[in-house]
Amino acid sequence: MGKLFGTDGIRGVANVDLDIHLAMKVGQAVGIVIREEKGSAPVFTIGNDTRLSGDMLESAIVAGLCASGADVMVLGVVPTPAIAFITAQSKADAGIVISASHNPFQDNGIKIFNGEGFKLSDELERRVEELVLSDSPLPSMVCEKIGKVLRKNQDWIDKYIEHVASSAQTPIAGLKVFIDCSNGAAARTASALFSRFHLDLEIIKFHPNGVNINDKCGSTDTSFLSRAVASEGYDIGIAFDGDADRCIIIDEKGQIVDGDSIMGVCGLAMQREGRLRNNTIVATVMSNLGFHEFAAQNGISLECTAVGDRNVLERMLEGGYVLGGEQSGHLIFLDHATTGDGQLAAIQFLSVLCASGKRVSELVAEIPRYPQVLINVPVSGGNAAKAAIMASEQLKAAIAEEEAALAGKGRILVRPSGTEAKIRVMVEAPTEETAQQTADRLAKLIKT
């Protein structure tokens, strides 16, 4: 992890960690780096989610890009995966998303895609970072070499919606569906996408006001959606996060179906249809032990990486695999997308659900789930503080002691967040009580 780029781009509190000066310099630096790679003036796409700071940061980044000589296709509010898709399909040279994904509204971030729609390589990120952190002024183009802004790009968003809709393997119809857009980027696309199918559709949280993104809604807080689905007779609930690259499902009983179970359901269907390349799913170390058991019982190889969709995608590309993702609902269907796409994941799940003739709870019943507790412990002091805590001998000894107490009948994972000022404590155990108590003890130690 660099000084600017974390596991998912640059992220911080708007106008504190990420202000217009940094944003403009990032725009100018990435324009210079991509121009050097291409050997001529590049074309960028750029979009953002619904955060109040999005317009401000977009203006700064676009100014930096144009100063570097790049032309910029401005798409406005749009899901992160749409930028990846449009960048590749329009043959742009790179794409930028202004978003902090599932974080609260005061945070924002910058994600960069290459011309093929994949996250920018570590090497190019390092070159951008070096330019941004340099004390020397960055070179700017003059006269006719200054870049321009390209607008009127709704056609490309319509093409993205058509692409996601066409990914369904079987007809989607006859379901009563409740969708939570998290007051985020899905508010621009969800209605047009899901209205293409014969569904009894209800969509909520699609009125963003700049500060209500991810606020008690979406994939990080499904409490209202769960109650509504169960009490009002919906077949399924679907929740996205702020930039719509994640998806969490709610079954007809109001129970959460997380990324592990979505991958299990879709992966098994793909295996039976001969589409699960190399018979492998790529997950992360956060995936539940029950998912591991399910995969083994069905002859599916499960490869696990460090947390982060970048790590998952890297392993997928190395192994030639087509399905991977995270328990959090960040899922990659590489036959259809180059990055995690919440709406595409929902379409894939709905397609399998309709073909099965089962209820959602029946479909996921085959995938066992060990009791799992996750506690996010806030940390002040940035990356240095997180590193110091993780290096603590006292913490290491406590983890070893708790693991010994579990006697091989559970799992403990303590890791620094790559996107927030938090240490994440995850415990799996035979009972919910044991998992909670173990996690509480470790979280208390980290706090002190």
XYZ file of C-alpha atoms in Angstrom:
448
model
C 0.000 0.000 0.000
C 1.440 3.382 -0.991
C 1.188 6.745 0.719
C -1.838 7.738 -1.380
C -3.280 4.573 -2.912
C -4.884 1.964 -0.666
C -6.589 -1.290 -1.615
C -9.269 0.625 -3.506
C -7.669 3.811 -4.806
C -7.234 7.046 -2.865
C -9.696 7.653 -0.053
C -10.232 10.114 2.793
C -12.450 12.813 4.253
C -13.318 15.381 1.577
C -11.491 18.699 2.050
C -9.454 17.178 4.882
C -7.494 14.251 3.473
C -8.733 14.688 -0.086
C -9.085 18.333 -1.137
C -9.281 20.101 -4.488
C -5.527 20.712 -4.631
C -4.738 17.017 -4.244
C -7.547 16.047 -6.636
C -6.332 18.416 -9.345
C -2.762 17.196 -8.946
C -3.914 13.553 -9.177
C -5.823 14.395 -12.364
C -2.822 16.131 -13.858
C -0.436 13.352 -12.794
C -2.523 10.488 -14.137
C -3.011 12.432 -17.381
C 0.774 12.761 -17.715
C 1.388 9.064 -16.945
C -1.246 7.803 -19.399
C 0.002 10.243 -22.064
C 3.512 8.828 -21.631
C 2.157 5.288 -21.971
C 0.119 6.102 -25.070
C 2.574 8.457 -26.713
C -0.152 10.973 -27.554
C -3.017 12.913 -25.957
C -5.288 10.481 -24.034
C -9.048 10.367 -23.586
C -10.508 9.741 -20.112
C -13.954 8.881 -18.824
C -14.983 10.202 -15.410
C -17.985 9.630 -13.161
C -18.952 9.918 -9.523
C -21.447 8.704 -6.971
C -23.907 11.006 -5.189
C -21.724 12.496 -2.429
C -21.919 16.234 -1.836
C -18.186 16.560 -2.540
C -18.420 14.749 -5.882
C -19.001 17.825 -8.052
C -16.197 19.709 -6.348
C -13.660 16.907 -6.789
C -14.829 16.171 -10.336
C -14.182 19.781 -11.336
C -10.691 19.674 -9.825
C -9.766 16.350 -11.432
C -11.128 17.399 -14.829
C -9.113 20.623 -14.599
C -5.977 18.611 -13.901
C -6.665 16.199 -16.757
C -7.317 18.990 -19.255
C -4.145 20.777 -18.086
C -2.210 17.603 -18.903
C -3.670 17.624 -22.424
C -6.291 14.900 -21.927
C -9.841 15.061 -23.241
C -12.446 14.021 -20.668
C -15.809 12.320 -21.199
C -17.849 13.498 -18.186
C -20.613 11.018 -17.290
C -21.877 12.483 -14.006
C -23.478 10.183 -11.435
C -22.896 6.615 -12.569
C -22.018 3.241 -10.951
C -18.324 2.437 -10.676
C -18.593 -0.663 -12.921
C -20.281 1.448 -15.597
C -17.123 3.566 -15.844
C -15.028 0.409 -16.276
C -17.403 -0.851 -19.001
C -17.709 2.481 -20.838
C -13.955 3.084 -20.726
C -13.297 -0.215 -22.489
C -16.208 -0.024 -24.929
C -15.578 3.583 -25.944
C -11.854 2.843 -26.395
C -10.934 5.590 -23.949
C -7.430 5.344 -22.516
C -8.420 5.385 -18.840
C -11.355 6.004 -16.523
C -11.740 7.699 -13.147
C -14.434 7.209 -10.512
C -14.936 9.668 -7.654
C -16.404 7.559 -4.877
C -15.789 6.185 -1.403
C -18.029 3.192 -2.115
C -19.723 2.038 1.123
C -18.170 4.758 3.337
C -20.265 7.599 4.837
C -20.940 10.722 2.782
C -18.143 12.865 4.237
C -15.544 10.493 2.774
C -14.663 10.405 -0.888
C -12.108 8.733 -3.093
C -10.505 8.373 -6.503
C -10.384 5.053 -8.363
C -8.599 4.723 -11.693
C -9.182 2.152 -14.459
C -6.976 1.441 -17.458
C -8.225 1.377 -21.036
C -9.385 -2.252 -20.709
C -11.562 -1.482 -17.700
C -9.274 -3.045 -15.094
C -7.927 -1.232 -12.038
C -4.748 0.694 -12.817
C -1.640 -1.427 -12.261
C 0.493 -1.042 -9.132
C 3.348 0.262 -11.274
C 1.274 3.016 -12.883
C -0.220 3.931 -9.502
C 3.318 4.289 -8.136
C 4.253 6.587 -11.013
C 1.163 8.730 -10.407
C 1.944 8.843 -6.701
C 5.538 9.902 -7.320
C 4.374 12.817 -9.462
C 1.712 13.903 -6.970
C 4.096 13.807 -4.020
C 6.931 15.508 -5.897
C 7.830 19.043 -4.860
C 8.372 19.985 -8.501
C 5.513 21.623 -10.444
C 3.868 19.326 -12.978
C 4.115 20.261 -16.659
C 0.982 21.707 -18.273
C -0.015 21.862 -21.924
C -0.626 25.209 -23.607
C -2.484 26.592 -26.631
C -4.163 23.950 -28.798
C -2.736 21.077 -26.686
C -4.989 21.810 -23.701
C -7.649 19.091 -23.281
C -11.406 19.583 -23.583
C -14.532 18.260 -21.888
C -16.839 15.895 -23.817
C -20.479 15.776 -22.663
C -23.843 14.345 -23.893
C -22.931 10.765 -23.004
C -26.289 9.213 -22.009
C -26.017 6.731 -24.892
C -23.062 5.086 -23.195
C -25.000 4.645 -19.955
C -27.862 3.077 -21.915
C -25.345 0.674 -23.490
C -24.096 -0.276 -20.029
C -27.658 -1.004 -18.851
C -28.301 -3.115 -21.961
C -25.074 -5.043 -21.363
C -25.974 -5.886 -17.760
C -29.543 -6.874 -18.705
C -28.316 -9.143 -21.502
C -26.046 -11.073 -19.124
C -29.008 -13.081 -17.755
C -28.595 -16.730 -18.705
C -32.327 -17.515 -18.387
C -35.508 -15.368 -18.390
C -36.172 -13.315 -15.266
C -39.873 -12.914 -14.500
C -42.662 -13.473 -11.999
C -40.912 -12.279 -8.840
C -41.841 -9.627 -6.318
C -38.591 -7.690 -5.859
C -37.623 -4.935 -3.394
C -34.490 -2.923 -4.294
C -32.513 -0.529 -2.067
C -30.288 1.864 -4.078
C -28.560 3.253 -0.967
C -29.235 6.803 -2.236
C -26.184 6.206 -4.396
C -25.176 5.723 -8.005
C -27.663 2.895 -8.619
C -30.378 5.564 -8.400
C -29.448 6.507 -11.973
C -29.593 2.989 -13.455
C -31.593 0.527 -11.334
C -35.073 1.502 -12.498
C -34.128 1.384 -16.189
C -32.324 -1.932 -15.712
C -34.767 -3.950 -13.622
C -37.852 -2.551 -15.382
C -36.712 -4.484 -18.474
C -37.894 -7.682 -16.797
C -41.405 -8.830 -15.892
C -41.130 -8.170 -12.168
C -43.359 -6.727 -9.459
C -40.809 -4.077 -8.579
C -40.409 -1.702 -5.644
C -37.363 0.592 -5.503
C -36.398 2.683 -2.467
C -33.542 4.986 -1.441
C -33.167 6.494 -4.894
C -33.480 10.165 -3.912
C -29.890 11.214 -3.124
C -29.341 14.647 -1.604
C -25.561 14.550 -1.230
C -25.488 13.494 2.403
C -27.837 10.485 2.615
C -25.702 8.020 0.635
C -25.224 4.770 2.641
C -27.134 6.375 5.535
C -28.982 3.569 7.340
C -29.599 1.861 4.022
C -27.964 -0.143 1.259
C -25.673 -3.151 1.539
C -24.123 -1.997 4.825
C -27.457 -1.603 6.661
C -30.196 -3.920 5.437
C -32.344 -3.750 8.588
C -35.251 -1.865 6.983
C -35.069 -3.878 3.762
C -35.064 -7.161 5.698
C -38.151 -6.210 7.689
C -40.004 -4.965 4.615
C -39.255 -8.042 2.500
C -40.413 -10.420 5.236
C -43.504 -8.466 6.310
C -44.775 -7.453 2.873
C -44.403 -10.768 1.063
C -41.527 -10.042 -1.305
C -39.686 -12.928 -2.919
C -36.328 -11.198 -2.676
C -34.629 -8.002 -1.558
C -31.554 -6.528 -3.239
C -29.296 -3.913 -1.649
C -26.481 -1.996 -3.339
C -23.794 0.217 -1.843
C -23.041 3.840 -2.729
C -21.276 3.206 -6.028
C -23.215 0.011 -6.862
C -20.204 -2.271 -7.056
C -21.574 -4.418 -4.208
C -24.753 -6.421 -3.822
C -26.344 -8.109 -0.814
C -29.449 -10.295 -1.186
C -32.301 -10.635 1.320
C -34.334 -13.861 1.240
C -38.114 -14.014 1.590
C -37.753 -14.500 5.352
C -35.724 -11.315 5.743
C -32.399 -13.119 6.188
C -29.154 -11.813 4.669
C -27.577 -13.707 1.773
C -24.000 -12.441 1.608
C -21.328 -12.592 -1.081
C -20.222 -16.097 -0.098
C -23.710 -17.499 -0.625
C -24.253 -15.546 -3.848
C -20.993 -16.972 -5.209
C -22.000 -20.444 -4.033
C -25.389 -20.325 -5.763
C -24.076 -18.810 -8.998
C -20.907 -20.895 -8.990
C -22.809 -24.171 -8.667
C -25.131 -23.173 -11.522
C -22.136 -22.196 -13.667
C -20.438 -25.509 -12.871
C -23.503 -27.504 -13.960
C -23.669 -25.505 -17.199
C -19.961 -25.921 -17.904
C -19.245 -22.181 -17.464
C -17.177 -22.303 -14.249
C -13.758 -22.191 -15.862
C -11.194 -24.483 -14.212
C -13.928 -25.401 -11.739
C -12.673 -22.722 -9.350
C -14.041 -19.764 -7.373
C -11.716 -17.119 -5.946
C -12.692 -15.733 -2.529
C -10.817 -14.031 0.319
C -9.628 -15.023 3.774
C -12.857 -13.504 5.131
C -15.023 -16.182 3.493
C -16.958 -18.333 5.939
C -15.804 -21.888 6.698
C -19.251 -23.071 5.642
C -18.592 -21.795 2.120
C -15.364 -23.806 2.074
C -17.292 -26.936 3.071
C -19.956 -26.319 0.418
C -17.352 -25.875 -2.315
C -15.502 -29.082 -1.315
C -18.736 -31.093 -1.189
C -19.582 -30.003 -4.736
C -16.128 -30.566 -6.212
C -15.389 -26.851 -6.568
C -11.917 -25.552 -5.808
C -11.935 -22.449 -3.598
C -8.840 -20.245 -3.741
C -8.514 -17.485 -1.148
C -6.596 -14.216 -1.363
C -5.996 -11.300 0.960
C -8.998 -8.997 1.380
C -9.603 -6.591 -1.514
C -11.167 -6.962 -4.938
C -7.813 -6.068 -6.522
C -6.298 -9.213 -4.975
C -9.252 -11.342 -6.053
C -9.111 -10.081 -9.632
C -5.356 -10.560 -9.839
C -5.710 -14.239 -8.870
C -8.622 -14.691 -11.284
C -6.557 -13.365 -14.163
C -3.547 -15.469 -13.176
C -5.573 -18.676 -13.014
C -7.989 -18.026 -15.857
C -10.976 -18.090 -13.484
C -14.296 -16.350 -14.139
C -15.989 -16.054 -10.735
C -14.643 -14.449 -7.601
C -15.457 -11.963 -4.903
C -15.805 -11.020 -1.291
C -18.217 -11.861 1.476
C -19.143 -8.167 1.542
C -20.923 -8.569 -1.809
C -18.187 -7.275 -4.125
C -18.502 -9.944 -6.843
C -16.678 -10.286 -10.158
C -18.219 -12.182 -13.072
C -15.265 -11.948 -15.437
C -17.201 -13.226 -18.456
C -19.299 -10.055 -18.231
C -17.301 -7.418 -16.346
C -13.759 -6.385 -15.471
C -14.595 -5.296 -11.931
C -17.151 -5.915 -9.197
C -20.672 -5.015 -10.306
C -23.568 -5.159 -7.843
C -26.331 -4.861 -10.432
C -24.785 -7.521 -12.640
C -24.433 -9.835 -9.629
C -28.122 -9.298 -8.852
C -29.080 -10.184 -12.426
C -26.966 -13.346 -12.268
C -28.589 -14.409 -8.996
C -32.109 -13.627 -10.225
C -31.447 -15.665 -13.352
C -30.424 -18.724 -11.311
C -33.336 -18.196 -8.915
C -35.937 -18.110 -11.681
C -34.469 -21.172 -13.395
C -34.482 -23.150 -10.118
C -38.139 -22.652 -9.260
C -37.100 -22.408 -5.604
C -37.428 -19.752 -2.937
C -34.255 -17.837 -2.094
C -33.986 -19.505 1.329
C -34.205 -22.934 -0.318
C -31.559 -22.019 -2.869
C -29.001 -20.996 -0.242
C -29.888 -23.685 2.315
C -27.171 -25.976 0.948
C -24.476 -23.503 1.993
C -23.778 -23.858 5.727
C -22.654 -20.869 7.747
C -20.517 -20.920 10.856
C -21.385 -18.242 13.432
C -19.220 -15.273 12.495
C -18.740 -11.957 14.289
C -17.059 -8.925 12.742
C -16.134 -5.888 14.850
C -14.686 -2.742 13.271
C -12.515 -0.924 15.808
C -11.921 2.794 14.985
C -8.265 3.867 15.067
C -6.882 7.396 15.153
C -3.508 8.184 13.607
C -3.897 6.827 10.086
C -1.943 3.991 8.490
C 0.985 4.367 10.903
C -1.277 3.755 13.893
C -2.857 0.728 12.240
C 0.608 -0.688 11.462
C 1.770 -0.139 15.050
C -1.255 -1.947 16.465
C -0.822 -4.880 14.085
C 2.865 -5.138 15.102
C 2.016 -5.216 18.818
C 3.398 -8.282 20.593
C 0.591 -7.979 23.128
C -2.017 -8.289 20.351
C -0.188 -11.216 18.749
C -0.069 -13.037 22.080
C -3.775 -12.395 22.706
C -4.714 -13.742 19.269
C -2.595 -16.864 19.859
C -4.274 -17.413 23.228
C -7.777 -17.048 21.757
C -6.912 -19.411 18.873
C -5.700 -22.011 21.359
C -8.994 -21.706 23.241
C -10.917 -22.441 20.037
C -8.896 -25.663 19.683
C -9.154 -25.759 15.908
C -12.948 -25.356 15.937
C -13.013 -21.816 14.619
C -10.944 -19.056 13.102
C -9.645 -15.589 14.004
C -8.641 -12.889 11.545
C -7.451 -9.453 12.700
C -6.468 -7.055 9.925
C -6.214 -3.342 9.179
C -8.858 -1.930 6.848
C -7.476 -0.865 3.502
C -10.135 1.829 3.053
C -10.973 3.160 6.532
C -9.236 4.100 9.801
C -10.242 0.831 11.435
C -8.890 -2.518 12.576
C -11.262 -5.344 11.655
C -11.675 -8.287 14.036
C -13.371 -11.375 12.598
C -14.055 -14.510 14.649
C -15.746 -17.754 13.591
C -16.671 -20.298 16.263
C -19.047 -23.223 16.889
C -21.504 -20.900 18.670
C -22.520 -17.264 18.285
C -21.788 -16.669 21.979
C -18.208 -17.928 21.725
C -17.567 -15.930 18.568
C -18.968 -12.733 20.121
C -17.065 -13.055 23.377
C -13.784 -13.789 21.613
C -14.216 -10.852 19.241
C -15.199 -8.531 22.107
C -12.045 -9.365 24.066
C -9.767 -8.691 21.101
C -11.606 -5.480 20.179
C -11.284 -4.226 23.766
C -7.547 -4.876 23.700
C -7.169 -2.979 20.419
C -9.111 -0.004 21.821
C -6.828 0.217 24.847
